[in-house]
Each structure stands twice: as C-alpha cells, then as structure tokens.
Coordinates of C-alpha atoms in Angstrom, one line a residue:
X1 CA 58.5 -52.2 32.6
X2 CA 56.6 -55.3 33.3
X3 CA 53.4 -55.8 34.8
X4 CA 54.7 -57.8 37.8
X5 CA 57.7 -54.9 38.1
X6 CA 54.9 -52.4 38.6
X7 CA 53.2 -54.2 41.5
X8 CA 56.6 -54.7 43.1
X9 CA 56.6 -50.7 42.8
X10 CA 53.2 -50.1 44.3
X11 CA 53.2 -53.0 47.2
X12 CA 57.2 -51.2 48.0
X13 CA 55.1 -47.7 48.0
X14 CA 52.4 -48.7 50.5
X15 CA 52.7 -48.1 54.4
X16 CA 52.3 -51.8 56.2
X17 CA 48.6 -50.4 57.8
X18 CA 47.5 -50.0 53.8
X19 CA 48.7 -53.6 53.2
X20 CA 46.6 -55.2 55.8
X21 CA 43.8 -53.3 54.8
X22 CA 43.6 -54.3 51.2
X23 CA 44.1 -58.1 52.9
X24 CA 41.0 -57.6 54.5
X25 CA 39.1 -56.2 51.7
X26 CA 40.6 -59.4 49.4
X27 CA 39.5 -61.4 52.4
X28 CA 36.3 -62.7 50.9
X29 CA 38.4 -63.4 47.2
X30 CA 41.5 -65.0 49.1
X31 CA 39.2 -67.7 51.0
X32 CA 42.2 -67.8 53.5
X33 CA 43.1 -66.5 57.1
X34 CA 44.2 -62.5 56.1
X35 CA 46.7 -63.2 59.0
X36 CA 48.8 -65.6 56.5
X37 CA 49.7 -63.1 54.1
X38 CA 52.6 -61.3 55.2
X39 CA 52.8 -58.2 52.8
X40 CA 52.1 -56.5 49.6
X41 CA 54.2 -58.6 47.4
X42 CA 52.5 -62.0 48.7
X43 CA 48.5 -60.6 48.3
X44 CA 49.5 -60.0 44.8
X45 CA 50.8 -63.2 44.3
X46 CA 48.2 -64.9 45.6
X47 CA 45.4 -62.6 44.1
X48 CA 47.3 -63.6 40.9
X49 CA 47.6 -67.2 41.0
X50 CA 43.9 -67.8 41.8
X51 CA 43.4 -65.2 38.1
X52 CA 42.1 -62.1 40.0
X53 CA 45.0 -59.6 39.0
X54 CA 46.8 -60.1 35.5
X55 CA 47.7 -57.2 33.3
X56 CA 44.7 -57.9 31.3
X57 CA 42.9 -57.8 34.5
X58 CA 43.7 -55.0 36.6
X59 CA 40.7 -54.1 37.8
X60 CA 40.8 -55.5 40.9
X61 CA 43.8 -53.4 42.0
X62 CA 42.6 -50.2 40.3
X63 CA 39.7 -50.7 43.0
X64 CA 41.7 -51.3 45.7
X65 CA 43.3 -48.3 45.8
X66 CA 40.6 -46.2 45.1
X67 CA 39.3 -47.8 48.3
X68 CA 42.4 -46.6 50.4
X69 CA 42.6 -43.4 48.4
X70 CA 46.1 -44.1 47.0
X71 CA 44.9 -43.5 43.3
X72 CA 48.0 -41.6 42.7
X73 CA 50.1 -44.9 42.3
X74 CA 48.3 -45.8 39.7
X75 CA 49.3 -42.8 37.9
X76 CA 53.0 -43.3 39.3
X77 CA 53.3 -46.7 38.2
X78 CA 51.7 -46.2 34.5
X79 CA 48.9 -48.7 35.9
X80 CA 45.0 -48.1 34.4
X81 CA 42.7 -45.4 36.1
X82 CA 39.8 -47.1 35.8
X83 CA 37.9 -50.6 36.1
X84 CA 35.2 -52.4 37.5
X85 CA 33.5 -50.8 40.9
X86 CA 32.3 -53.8 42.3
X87 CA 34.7 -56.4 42.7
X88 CA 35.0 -55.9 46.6
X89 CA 31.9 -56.4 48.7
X90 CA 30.0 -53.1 49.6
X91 CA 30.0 -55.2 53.2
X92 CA 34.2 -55.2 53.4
X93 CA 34.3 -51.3 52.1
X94 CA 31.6 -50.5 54.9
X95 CA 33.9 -52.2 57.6
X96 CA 36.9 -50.6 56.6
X97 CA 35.0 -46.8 56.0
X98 CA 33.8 -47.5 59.6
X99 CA 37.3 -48.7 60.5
X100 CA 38.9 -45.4 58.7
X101 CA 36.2 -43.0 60.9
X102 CA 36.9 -44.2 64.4
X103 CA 40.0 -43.0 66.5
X104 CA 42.8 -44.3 68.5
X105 CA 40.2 -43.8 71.9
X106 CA 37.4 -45.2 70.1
X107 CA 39.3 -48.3 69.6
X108 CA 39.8 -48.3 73.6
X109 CA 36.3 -47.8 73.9
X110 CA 35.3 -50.9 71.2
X111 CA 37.5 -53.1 73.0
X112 CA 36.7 -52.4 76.7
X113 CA 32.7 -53.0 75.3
X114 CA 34.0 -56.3 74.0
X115 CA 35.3 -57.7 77.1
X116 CA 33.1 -60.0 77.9
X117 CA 32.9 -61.2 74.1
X118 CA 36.4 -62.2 73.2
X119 CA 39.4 -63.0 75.0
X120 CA 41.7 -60.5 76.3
X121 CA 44.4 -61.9 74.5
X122 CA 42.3 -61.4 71.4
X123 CA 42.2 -57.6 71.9
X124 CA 45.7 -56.5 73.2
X125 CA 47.6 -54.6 70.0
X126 CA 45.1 -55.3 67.4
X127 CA 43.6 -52.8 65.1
X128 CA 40.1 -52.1 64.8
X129 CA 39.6 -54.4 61.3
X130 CA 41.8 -57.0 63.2
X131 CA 38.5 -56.5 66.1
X132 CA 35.9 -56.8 63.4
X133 CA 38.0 -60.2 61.8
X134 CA 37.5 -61.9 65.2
X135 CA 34.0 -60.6 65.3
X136 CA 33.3 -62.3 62.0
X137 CA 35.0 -65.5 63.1
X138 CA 33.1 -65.7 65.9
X139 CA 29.9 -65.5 64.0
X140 CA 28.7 -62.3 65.5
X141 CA 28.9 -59.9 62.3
X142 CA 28.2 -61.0 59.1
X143 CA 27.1 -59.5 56.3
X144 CA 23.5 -60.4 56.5
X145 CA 23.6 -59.5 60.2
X146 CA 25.1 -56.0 61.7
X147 CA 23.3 -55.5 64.9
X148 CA 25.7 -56.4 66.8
X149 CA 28.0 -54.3 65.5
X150 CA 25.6 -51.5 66.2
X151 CA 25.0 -51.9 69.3
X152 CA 29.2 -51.6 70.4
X153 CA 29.3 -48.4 67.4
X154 CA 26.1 -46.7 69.0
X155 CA 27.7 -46.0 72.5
X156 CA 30.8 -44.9 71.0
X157 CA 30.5 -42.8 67.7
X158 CA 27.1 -42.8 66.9
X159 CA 27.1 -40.8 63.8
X160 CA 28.6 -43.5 62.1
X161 CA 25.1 -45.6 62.9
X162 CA 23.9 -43.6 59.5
X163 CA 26.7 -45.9 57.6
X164 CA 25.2 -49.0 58.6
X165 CA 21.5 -48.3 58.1
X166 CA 22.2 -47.3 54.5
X167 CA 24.2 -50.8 54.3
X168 CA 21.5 -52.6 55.4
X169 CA 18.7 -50.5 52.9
X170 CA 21.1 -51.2 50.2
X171 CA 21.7 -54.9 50.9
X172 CA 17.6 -55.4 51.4
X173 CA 17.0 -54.0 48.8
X174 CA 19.4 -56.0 46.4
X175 CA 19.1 -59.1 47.9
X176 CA 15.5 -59.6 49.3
X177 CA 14.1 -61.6 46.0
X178 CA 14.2 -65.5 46.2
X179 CA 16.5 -66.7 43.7
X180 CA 15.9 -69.8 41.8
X181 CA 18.7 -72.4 40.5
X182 CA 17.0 -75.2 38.7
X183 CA 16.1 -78.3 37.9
X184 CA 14.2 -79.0 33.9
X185 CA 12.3 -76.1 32.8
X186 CA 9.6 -74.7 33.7
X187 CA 7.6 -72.2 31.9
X188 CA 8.6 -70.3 29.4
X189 CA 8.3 -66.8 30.2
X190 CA 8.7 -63.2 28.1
X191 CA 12.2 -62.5 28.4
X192 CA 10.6 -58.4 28.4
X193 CA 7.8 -59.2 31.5
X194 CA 8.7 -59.0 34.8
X195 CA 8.0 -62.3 37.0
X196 CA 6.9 -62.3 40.7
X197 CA 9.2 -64.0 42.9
X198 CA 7.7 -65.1 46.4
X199 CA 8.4 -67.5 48.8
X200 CA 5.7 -69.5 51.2
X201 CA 4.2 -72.1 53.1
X202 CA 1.1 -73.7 51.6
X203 CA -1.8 -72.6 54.0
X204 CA -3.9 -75.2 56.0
X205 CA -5.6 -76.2 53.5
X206 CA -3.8 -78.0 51.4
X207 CA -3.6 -81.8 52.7
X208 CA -1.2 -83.4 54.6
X209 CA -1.5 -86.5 53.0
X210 CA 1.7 -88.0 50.9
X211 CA 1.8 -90.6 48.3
X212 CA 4.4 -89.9 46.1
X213 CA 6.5 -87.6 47.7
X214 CA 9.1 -85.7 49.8
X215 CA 9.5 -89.0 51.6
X216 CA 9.8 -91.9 48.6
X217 CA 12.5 -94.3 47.5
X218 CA 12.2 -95.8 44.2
X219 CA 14.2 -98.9 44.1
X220 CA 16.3 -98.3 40.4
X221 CA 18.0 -100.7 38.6
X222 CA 21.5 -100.4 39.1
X223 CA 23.3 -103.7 41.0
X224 CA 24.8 -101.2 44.1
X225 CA 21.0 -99.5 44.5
X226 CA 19.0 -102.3 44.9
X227 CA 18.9 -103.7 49.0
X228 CA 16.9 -102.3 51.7
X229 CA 18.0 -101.8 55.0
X230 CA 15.3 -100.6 57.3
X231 CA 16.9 -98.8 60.4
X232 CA 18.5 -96.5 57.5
X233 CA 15.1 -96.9 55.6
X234 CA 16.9 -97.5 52.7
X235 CA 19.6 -97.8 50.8
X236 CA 19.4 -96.6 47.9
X237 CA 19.0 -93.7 45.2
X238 CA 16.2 -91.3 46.5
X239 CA 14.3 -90.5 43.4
X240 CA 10.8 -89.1 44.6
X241 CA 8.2 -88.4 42.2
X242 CA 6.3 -84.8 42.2
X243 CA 5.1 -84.1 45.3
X244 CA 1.7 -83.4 47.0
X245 CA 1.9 -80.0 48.0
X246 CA 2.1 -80.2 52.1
X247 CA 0.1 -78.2 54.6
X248 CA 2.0 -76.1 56.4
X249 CA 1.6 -74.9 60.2
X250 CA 3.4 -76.1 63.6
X251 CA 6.3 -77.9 63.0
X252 CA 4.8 -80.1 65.6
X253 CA 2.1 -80.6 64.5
X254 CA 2.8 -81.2 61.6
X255 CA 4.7 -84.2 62.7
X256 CA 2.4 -85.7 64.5
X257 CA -0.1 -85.6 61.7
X258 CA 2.6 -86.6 58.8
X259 CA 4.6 -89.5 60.6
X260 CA 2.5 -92.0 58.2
X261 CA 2.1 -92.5 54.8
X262 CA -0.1 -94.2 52.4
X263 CA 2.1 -96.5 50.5
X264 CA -0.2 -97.7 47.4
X265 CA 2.6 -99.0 45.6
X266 CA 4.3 -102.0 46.5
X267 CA 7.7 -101.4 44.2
X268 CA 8.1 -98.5 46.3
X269 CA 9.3 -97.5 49.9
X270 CA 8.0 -94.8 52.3
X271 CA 10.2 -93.2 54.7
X272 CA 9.5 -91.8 57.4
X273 CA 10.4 -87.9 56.7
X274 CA 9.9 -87.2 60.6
X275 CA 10.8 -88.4 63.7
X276 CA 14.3 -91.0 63.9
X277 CA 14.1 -93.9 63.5
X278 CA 15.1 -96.8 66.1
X279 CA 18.4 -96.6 65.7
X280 CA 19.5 -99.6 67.0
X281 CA 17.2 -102.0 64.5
X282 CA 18.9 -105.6 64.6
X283 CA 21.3 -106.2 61.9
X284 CA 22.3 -102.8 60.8
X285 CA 25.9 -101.8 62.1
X286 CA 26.9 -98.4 62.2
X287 CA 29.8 -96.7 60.8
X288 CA 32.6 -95.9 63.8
X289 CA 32.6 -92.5 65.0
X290 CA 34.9 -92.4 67.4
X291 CA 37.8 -90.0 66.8
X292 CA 38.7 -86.6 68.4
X293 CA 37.7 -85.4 65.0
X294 CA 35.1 -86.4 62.7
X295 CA 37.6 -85.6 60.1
X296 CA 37.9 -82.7 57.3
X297 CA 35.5 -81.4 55.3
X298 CA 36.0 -78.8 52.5
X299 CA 33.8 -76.6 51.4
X300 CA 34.4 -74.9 48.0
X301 CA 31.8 -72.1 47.8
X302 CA 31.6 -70.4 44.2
X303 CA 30.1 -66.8 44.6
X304 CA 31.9 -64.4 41.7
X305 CA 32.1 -65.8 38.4
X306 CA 33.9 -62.8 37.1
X307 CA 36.3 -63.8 34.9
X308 CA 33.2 -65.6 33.0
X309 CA 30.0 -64.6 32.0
X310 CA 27.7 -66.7 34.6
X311 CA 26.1 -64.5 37.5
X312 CA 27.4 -63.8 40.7
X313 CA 25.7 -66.4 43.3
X314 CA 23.8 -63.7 46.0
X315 CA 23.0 -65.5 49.2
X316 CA 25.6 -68.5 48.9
X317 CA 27.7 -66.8 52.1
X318 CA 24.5 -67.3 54.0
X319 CA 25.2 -70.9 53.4
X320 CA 29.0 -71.4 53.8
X321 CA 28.5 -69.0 57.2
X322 CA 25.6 -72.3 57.9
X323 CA 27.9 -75.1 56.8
X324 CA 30.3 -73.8 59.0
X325 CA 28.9 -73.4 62.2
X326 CA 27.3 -76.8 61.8
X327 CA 30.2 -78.9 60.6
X328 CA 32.5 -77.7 63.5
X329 CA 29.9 -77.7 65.8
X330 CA 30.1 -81.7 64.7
X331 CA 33.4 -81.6 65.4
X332 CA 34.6 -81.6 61.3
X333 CA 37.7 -79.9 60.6
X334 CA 36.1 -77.5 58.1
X335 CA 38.4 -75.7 55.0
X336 CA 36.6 -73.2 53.3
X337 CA 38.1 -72.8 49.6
X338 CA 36.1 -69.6 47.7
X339 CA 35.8 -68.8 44.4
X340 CA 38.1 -71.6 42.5
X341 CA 38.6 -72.0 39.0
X342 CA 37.6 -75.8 38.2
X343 CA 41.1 -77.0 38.0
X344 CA 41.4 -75.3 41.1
X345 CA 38.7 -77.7 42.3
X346 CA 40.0 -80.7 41.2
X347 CA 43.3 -79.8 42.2
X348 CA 41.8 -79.3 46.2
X349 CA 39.4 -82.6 45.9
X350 CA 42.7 -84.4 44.6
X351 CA 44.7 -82.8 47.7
X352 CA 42.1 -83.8 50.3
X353 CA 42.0 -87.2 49.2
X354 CA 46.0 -87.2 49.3
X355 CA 46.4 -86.0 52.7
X356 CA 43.3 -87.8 54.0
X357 CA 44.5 -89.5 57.7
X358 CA 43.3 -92.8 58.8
X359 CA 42.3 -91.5 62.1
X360 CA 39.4 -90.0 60.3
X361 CA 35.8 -91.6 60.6
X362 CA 34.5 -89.8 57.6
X363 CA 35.2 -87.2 54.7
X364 CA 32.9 -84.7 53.4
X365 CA 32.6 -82.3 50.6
X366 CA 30.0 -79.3 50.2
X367 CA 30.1 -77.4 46.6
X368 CA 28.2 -74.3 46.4
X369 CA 28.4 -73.1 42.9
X370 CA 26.4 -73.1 39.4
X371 CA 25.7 -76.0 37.7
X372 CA 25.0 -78.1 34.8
X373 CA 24.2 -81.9 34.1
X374 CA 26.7 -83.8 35.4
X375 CA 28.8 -81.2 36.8
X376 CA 29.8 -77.6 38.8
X377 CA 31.1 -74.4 37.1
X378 CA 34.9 -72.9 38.6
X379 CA 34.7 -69.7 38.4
X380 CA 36.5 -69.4 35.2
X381 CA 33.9 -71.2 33.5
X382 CA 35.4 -74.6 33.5
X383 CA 33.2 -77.6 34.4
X384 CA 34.0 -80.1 36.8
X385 CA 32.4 -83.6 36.6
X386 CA 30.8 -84.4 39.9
X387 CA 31.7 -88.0 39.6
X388 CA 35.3 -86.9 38.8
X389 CA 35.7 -85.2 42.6
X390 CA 33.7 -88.3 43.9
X391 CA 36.4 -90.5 42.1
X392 CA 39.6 -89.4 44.5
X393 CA 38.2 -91.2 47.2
X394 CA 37.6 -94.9 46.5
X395 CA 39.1 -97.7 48.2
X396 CA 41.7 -98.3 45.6
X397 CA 42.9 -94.2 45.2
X398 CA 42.2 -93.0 49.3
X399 CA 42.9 -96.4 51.1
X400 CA 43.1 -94.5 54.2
X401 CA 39.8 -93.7 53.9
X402 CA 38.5 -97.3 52.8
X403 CA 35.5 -99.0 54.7
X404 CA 34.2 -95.3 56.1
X405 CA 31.9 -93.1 54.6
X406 CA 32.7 -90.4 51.9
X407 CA 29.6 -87.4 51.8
X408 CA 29.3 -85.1 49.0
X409 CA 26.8 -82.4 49.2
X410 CA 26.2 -80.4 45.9
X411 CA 24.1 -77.2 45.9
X412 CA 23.9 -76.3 42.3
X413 CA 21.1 -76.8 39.4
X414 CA 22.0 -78.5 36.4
X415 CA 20.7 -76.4 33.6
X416 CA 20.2 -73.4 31.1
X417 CA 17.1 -72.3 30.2
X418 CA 15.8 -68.8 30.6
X419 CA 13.3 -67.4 33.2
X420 CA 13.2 -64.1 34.1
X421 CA 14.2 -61.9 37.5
X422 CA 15.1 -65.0 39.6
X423 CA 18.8 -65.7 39.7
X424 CA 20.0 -69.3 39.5
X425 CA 22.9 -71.7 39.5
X426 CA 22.2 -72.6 35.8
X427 CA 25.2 -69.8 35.3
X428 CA 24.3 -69.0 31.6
X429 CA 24.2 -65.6 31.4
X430 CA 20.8 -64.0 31.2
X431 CA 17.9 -62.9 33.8
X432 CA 17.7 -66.7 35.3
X433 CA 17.6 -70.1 33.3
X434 CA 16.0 -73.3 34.5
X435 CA 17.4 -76.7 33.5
X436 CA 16.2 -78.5 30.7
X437 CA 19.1 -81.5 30.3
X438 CA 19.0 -82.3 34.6
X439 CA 21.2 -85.5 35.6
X440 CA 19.8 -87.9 38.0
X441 CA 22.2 -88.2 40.8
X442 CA 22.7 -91.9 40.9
X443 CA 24.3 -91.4 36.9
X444 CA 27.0 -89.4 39.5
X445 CA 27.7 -91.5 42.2
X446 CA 30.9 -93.9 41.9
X447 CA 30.1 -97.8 42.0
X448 CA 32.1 -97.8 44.9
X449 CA 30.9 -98.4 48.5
X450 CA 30.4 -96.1 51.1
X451 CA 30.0 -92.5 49.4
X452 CA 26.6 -90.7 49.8
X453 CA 25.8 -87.8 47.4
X454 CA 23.0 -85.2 48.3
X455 CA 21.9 -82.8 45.4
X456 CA 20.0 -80.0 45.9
X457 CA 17.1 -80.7 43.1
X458 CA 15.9 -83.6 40.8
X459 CA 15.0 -83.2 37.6
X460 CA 11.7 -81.7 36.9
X461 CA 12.4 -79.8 40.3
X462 CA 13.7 -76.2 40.9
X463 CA 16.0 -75.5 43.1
X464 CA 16.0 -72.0 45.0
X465 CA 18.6 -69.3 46.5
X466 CA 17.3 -66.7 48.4
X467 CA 19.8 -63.7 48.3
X468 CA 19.1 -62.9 52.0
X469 CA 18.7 -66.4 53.8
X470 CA 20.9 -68.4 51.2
X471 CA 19.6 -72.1 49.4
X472 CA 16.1 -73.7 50.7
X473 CA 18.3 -77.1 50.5
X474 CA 21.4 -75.8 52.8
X475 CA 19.6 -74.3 55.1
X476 CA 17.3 -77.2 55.7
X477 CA 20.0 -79.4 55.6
X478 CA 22.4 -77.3 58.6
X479 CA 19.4 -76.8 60.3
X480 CA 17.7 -80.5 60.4
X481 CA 21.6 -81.3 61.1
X482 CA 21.2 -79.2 64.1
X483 CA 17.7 -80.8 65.4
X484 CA 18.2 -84.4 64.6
X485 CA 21.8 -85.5 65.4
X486 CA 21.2 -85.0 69.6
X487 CA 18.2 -87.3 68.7
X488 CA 20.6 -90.1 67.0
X489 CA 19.1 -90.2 64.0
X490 CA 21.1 -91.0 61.0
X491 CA 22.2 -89.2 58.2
X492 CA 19.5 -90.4 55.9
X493 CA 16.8 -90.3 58.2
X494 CA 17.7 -86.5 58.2
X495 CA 18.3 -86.3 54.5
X496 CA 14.4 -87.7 53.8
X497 CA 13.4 -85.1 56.6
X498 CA 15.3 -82.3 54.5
X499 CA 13.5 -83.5 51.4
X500 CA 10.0 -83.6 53.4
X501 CA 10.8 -79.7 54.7
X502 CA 12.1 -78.0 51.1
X503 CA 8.9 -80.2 49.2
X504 CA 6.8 -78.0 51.5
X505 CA 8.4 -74.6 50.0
X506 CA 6.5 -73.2 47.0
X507 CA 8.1 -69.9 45.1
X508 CA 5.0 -68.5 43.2
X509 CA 6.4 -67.4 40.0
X510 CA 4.1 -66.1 36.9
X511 CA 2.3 -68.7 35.6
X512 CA 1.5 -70.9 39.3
X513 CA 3.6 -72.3 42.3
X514 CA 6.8 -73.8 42.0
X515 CA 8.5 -76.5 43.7
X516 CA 11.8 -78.2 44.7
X517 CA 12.9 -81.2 45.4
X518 CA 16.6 -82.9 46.2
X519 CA 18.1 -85.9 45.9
X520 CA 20.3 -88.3 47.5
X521 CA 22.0 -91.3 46.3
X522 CA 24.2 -93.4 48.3
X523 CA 26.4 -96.7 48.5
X524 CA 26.2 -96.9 52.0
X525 CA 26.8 -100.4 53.7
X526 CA 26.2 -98.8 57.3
X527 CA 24.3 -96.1 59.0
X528 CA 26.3 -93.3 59.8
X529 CA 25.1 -91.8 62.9
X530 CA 27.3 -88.6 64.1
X531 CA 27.8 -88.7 67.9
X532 CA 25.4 -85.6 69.7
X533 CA 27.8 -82.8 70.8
X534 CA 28.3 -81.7 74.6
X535 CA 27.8 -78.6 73.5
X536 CA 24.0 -77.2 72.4
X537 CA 23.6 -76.4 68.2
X538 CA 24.4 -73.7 67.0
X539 CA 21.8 -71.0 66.2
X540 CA 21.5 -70.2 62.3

C-alpha cells in the first residue's frame, strides 16, 4: 500500500475533534487560517505540498499522533513508530494539553470570563482551542506572553497554572540569549570556548556626538543614487560608515541633545536621525495615500529550516507578531506566508505582483529568514535572489502598480562564518557564523523607480535576534513605525531614526562590543508619508 493510501486510512480513522486539533498544532507550519482546512485528508495535503510529510519524511505525523495519543494507527497502518520530537512548538502542545485538562463547565466558565474581550458571536459553539485561536488573533496570547491566559485559567482550574509556569521556565531558559545574524566577520573565536552574549545601552559616558554614523548618506556612484532631495533628506543609498558608539539615557533627552550633527565632510549628508522633518518642504511631492487600504503586504517569515541543515530562527515570531500589528494598524492588508521553500517564495512574490490592484497606494514585502550575499534561504535550502523578488514589480511587469512605491524589508544577514553560542541568519550549520562575503544593498535594488529596500545590516555590521524580543532592526522599525507616522514624518526620516536607535545597541561578545548597523537604499522620486491612524498604535 502506498504512502498516500495510508494517510487516507489514518485521516478516515480519526474522530472530526482529533482533526481540528492536529490543524491547530500544524497551525504555525501551515501559515494559514486552521478554519480553511476542512478535514484530515486536506491537512495532509497541504502539510505535503509545502514538503512537511513525505514517506521519507514522516516524522511530522509520527509526532502528531503521539500528541493526541492515537499511536496505535501508526501501528495499524504500517506507518514508523518513531521520529523527530520537536517539530511542533512546545507553545501549541501546551495549549492543546491545557485544552485536553479542562471540562465541558470549564469551557462555560472561560467564556463567561471572556465576555468583555471578544464578541459573543465569537464564543457561541466554539471549542476551547477555537477560544485560545481567537485569543491569539487578537494579540492577547502569544507565545512569548501567557499572562493573560493565566489570569482566565487561575479562577477556573487552577492546578493547571503549574503547566504554564514550567512553559514559561522552559521558554526563558531556551530563548533568553541575544542571537546574532551578521554582517562580515568579526572575530574569530574557539569553536570549544563558550562566548558571552549580552545586550546593552552604552552608559552616559560615551558621547553623544556623531560624525560618521547612524545618521549618514554617502552619495555612491550609481546614475538612480545620485540627487538630493531635502524634505526626504535624501535620496539615495544609505551607506553609513562605523559608528560612534551613542550614549544612551532618556529617549528625550537624548533627542534633544542629538538632533545636530557635525558634518566635516562635504561629499557627505547628515540626516537628521530624530525629530521629522518639515514635511511640507517646497518642491517635494508626496506619494498619494489615499485608498481605504494602503494595499497588501506579505510577509514570508522563515523560522524551521528542517528539511535543511541551517538553524531554526528563535525569536523571528516576535517579529511577524510586530509586523503584524503595525502594518494593519496602517491599514495594510497583511498575508503572512511561514516557512516557504524558495520556489515557494518566488512563486508568492510572482503571485502578489500578479494580483496587485490599481486601487492600491503602495506594496510592501517583509522577509524574515537566513541569509547570504545577495539573497534569503527557503527553508529547503534554496536561495532566492533579493533582486529577483524586487524584479516582479517594475513598471513594465506590475503596471498596476507603476508610479507608486514598492517597500521591501529584509531581516536576514548575508554570511557564513563561525562564532560561537549566538544564533544567526547566516544558516550554515554550526554554533553561529558571521558574514564574511556581505552585499551592499544598492548591488540589490532594481534600476527602476520607486522601490525602497531596508536591510537589516551593512557589511562590516552584525545584525542581531534576540530569541525572546525578536531582531534589534524589526523591532525598531515597528516600533519607530508606531511613534513617527502620527507625527507625519516620512518613511525615510523613520528609517535614519531606526538606524540612529539599533547603532546605539552594543551585544558584548568575547573579545569587545559589537555593533549593528542597517541599510536602506531606495529609488524613490516622492516621499511617502503614511496617513496617521484614528486609532492610537498599537502596543508591542
């Protein structure tokens, strides 16, 4: 019998409950709404077309059911008894144990607690991991965040409190280090020592004065990178040199005492990394914003790399969870795509720029995976060229999209050499690996107008993940997103202020401080200026 003939038997053998619960363990791996697949015979199918569950690779299911404690179809079916333990997140198995512990009456309980936090509709003939689904799409459980959930389990079966507090030991203590993904090498360490990983603002101190930093423009050489336009700054490709270390201290004060810089050389521009600028400078049109929607913007967030050998990317759901709230918040239409293969990638960057509408004001595209120069790992190994998903979009392929502006933003290093206990985006397998063959992103960029690119590192920079609070560069970015648009300041005025705030973050590791830096490039012929929400930010 045939491998696809034994799931038929297993998916015919399970009760419609055990169904949607291995959808909502796969929930994470599918990177779709769990409500969308209808039954046993469509998870497999989609579990297999995105290469999680072959014959070769049954692993996946063997786990599954030893989740639900249906083991015995295995044996049934002549399918493998064993296989990998930690495909599915310990976060989806502690929901569904907790799920699994509480009764029919504590589900009455949950839901008369939650009342006043979801719509009634939401909580008529729903199951309780249909009540934590909602609760994770409303951004009050996540992975990195339970106390909510405590506080509607404590009133109502507290002995299951013990569950989460050893999720939450566990997950601190696996994912408290600051990770690194890098730029060009740094020091070479013993593969054998163990590094020290921390993560800090430089004290007092250190000066506040800039030169050649956070907030520089070099004016390069190429035709399309060469014109300044002073309401946006610049235009132009953002390549700073290595920064003076900044003080740290009140975010305030800090920018009252760093909104001028020395400028000693005259070949090179200094922005302004805080505070907007006047927006309505003479001569400088803005693009239109001024659909219902700012348009779609799909995020393709690479975490498990399993069907390779690169490292599992801790932290990088701290960042989509960011981009998310963010992006809508800004009234984007946001897909999330997780865990692609690269011609999975390409396939969803071609498919965005097909069904692109002309009612859009703007595109955008965030990839969150490991790197190298010139390019992003899929999951399966496979490398995508960064100007190749930039590509789909020019005036000639996406006219629909022609005259308005197309924003990439990569978070992903662009190397492979070794340094030990950090994690990275360099994806060769090993302790960690810095970059020593980094690509500038203006070689990136398409020669057409109107795309901006934001990297998270240059090269000589690293770039780091924490596995707690997600990238330095995402974070800064969603939350400088957050600050600056009800001010009206425009997207590069924000991305220099993101450089300024990540040039201030040092990781101390072996050998001295380390530093990151990241980079925009652009083709702009406008400012693009999102208009403020009615609504107040959202918290991250």
């Amino acid at each position: 019998m045939d491998f696809q003939a034994r799931l038929l038997k297993v998916g015919n053998d399970l009760r419609k409950d055990e169904v949607r619960a291995l959808v909502f363990l796969c929930s994470d791996i599918l990177g779709c709404n769990p409500a969308a697949v209808q039954s046993a015979g469509d998870l497999f199918s989609r579990l297999s077309d995105q290469d999680h569950l072959s014959e070769e690779q049954p692993h996946l299911l063997v786990e599954l059911l030893g989740i639900i404690q249906r083991t015995k179809l295995l044996r049934d079916h002549n399918l493998p008894r064993t296989g990998a333990q930690d495909l599915i997140s310990p976060y989806r198995k502690l929901l569904y144990s907790l799920s699994e512990e509480l009764t029919a009456d504590d589900l009455k309980d949950i839901k008369f607690l939650l009342n006043n936090k979801l719509p009634r509709g939401k909580l008529e003939e729903v199951t309780t991991l249909e009540v934590f689904m909602e609760l994770e799409h409303r951004a009050l459980i996540s992975d990195t965040d339970l106390g909510f959930l405590e506080s509607i389990i404590q009133p109502v079966c507290p002995v299951l409190l013990e569950k989460i507090n050893q999720f939450n030991a566990q997950n601190s203590m696996n994912h408290g280090l600051v990770a690194q993904e890098t730029g060009r090498p740094i020091a070479e360490t013993d593969p054998q020592q163990s590094t020290e990983v921390r993560s800090f603002n430089l004290p007092p101190s250190q000066c506040c004065s800039v030169q050649h930093a956070c907030c520089v423009s070099h004016f390069n050489q190429m035709p399309s990178f060469n014109r300044c336009v002073s309401a946006g700054r610049c235009v132009g490709h953002l390549s700073p040199r290595k920064p003076d270390l900044l003080r740290s201290g009140d975010v305030r004060d800090r920018q009252r005492r760093c909104s001028k810089y020395e400028n000693p050389n005259p070949e090179v521009l200094v922005l302004s990394a805080v505070g907007c600028p006047d927006v309505s400078v003479q001569g400088v049109e803005t693009y239109l914003m001024t659909a219902a929607k700012r348009g779609r913007c799909l995020i393709i967030n690479n975490c498990n790399f399993r069907v390779s050998r690169l490292k599992k990317r801790e932290g990088t759901m701290v960042d989509e969870a960011s981009l998310d709230k963010v992006l809508k918040w800004l009234g984007f239409e946001v897909e999330i795509q997780r865990d692609c293969t690269s011609k999975k990638m390409s396939s969803l960057i071609q498919e965005l720029a097909k069904t692109s509408q002309r009612d859009w004001d703007c595109v955008m595209c965030c990839v969150l995976s490991h790197g190298l120069e010139g390019g992003v790992y899929g999951v399966d190994g496979g490398t995508v060229e960064i100007r190749k998903l930039m590509e789909p979009f020019s005036g000639t392929n996406c006219p629909s999209l022609a005259g308005k502006p197309k924003i990439f933003f990569i978070q992903a290093c662009q190397g492979s050499r070794q340094q030990d206990i950090v994690y990275t985006d360099a994806g060769t397998p090993g302790h960690g690996y810095v970059d020593n063959n980094a690509v500038q992103a203006k070689e990136c960029i398409p020669s057409h107008a109107d795309f901006l690119l934001g990297m998270a590192t240059v090269p000589s920079f690293v770039s780091f993940r924490d596995g707690t609070h997600g990238t330095w560069y995402i974070q800064s970015l969603c939350q400088n997103l957050a600050d600056m648009v009800p001010r009206g300041c425009d997207l590069i005025s924000i991305l220099t202020k993101v450089n300024a705030d990540v040039s201030k973050k040092v990781a101390w590791i072996d050998s001295g401080h380390k530093t990151q830096m990241p980079q925009p490039a652009f083709t702009l012929t406008k400012k693009i200026v999102f208009p403020a929400p009615n609504t107040p930010h959202p918290v991250l």
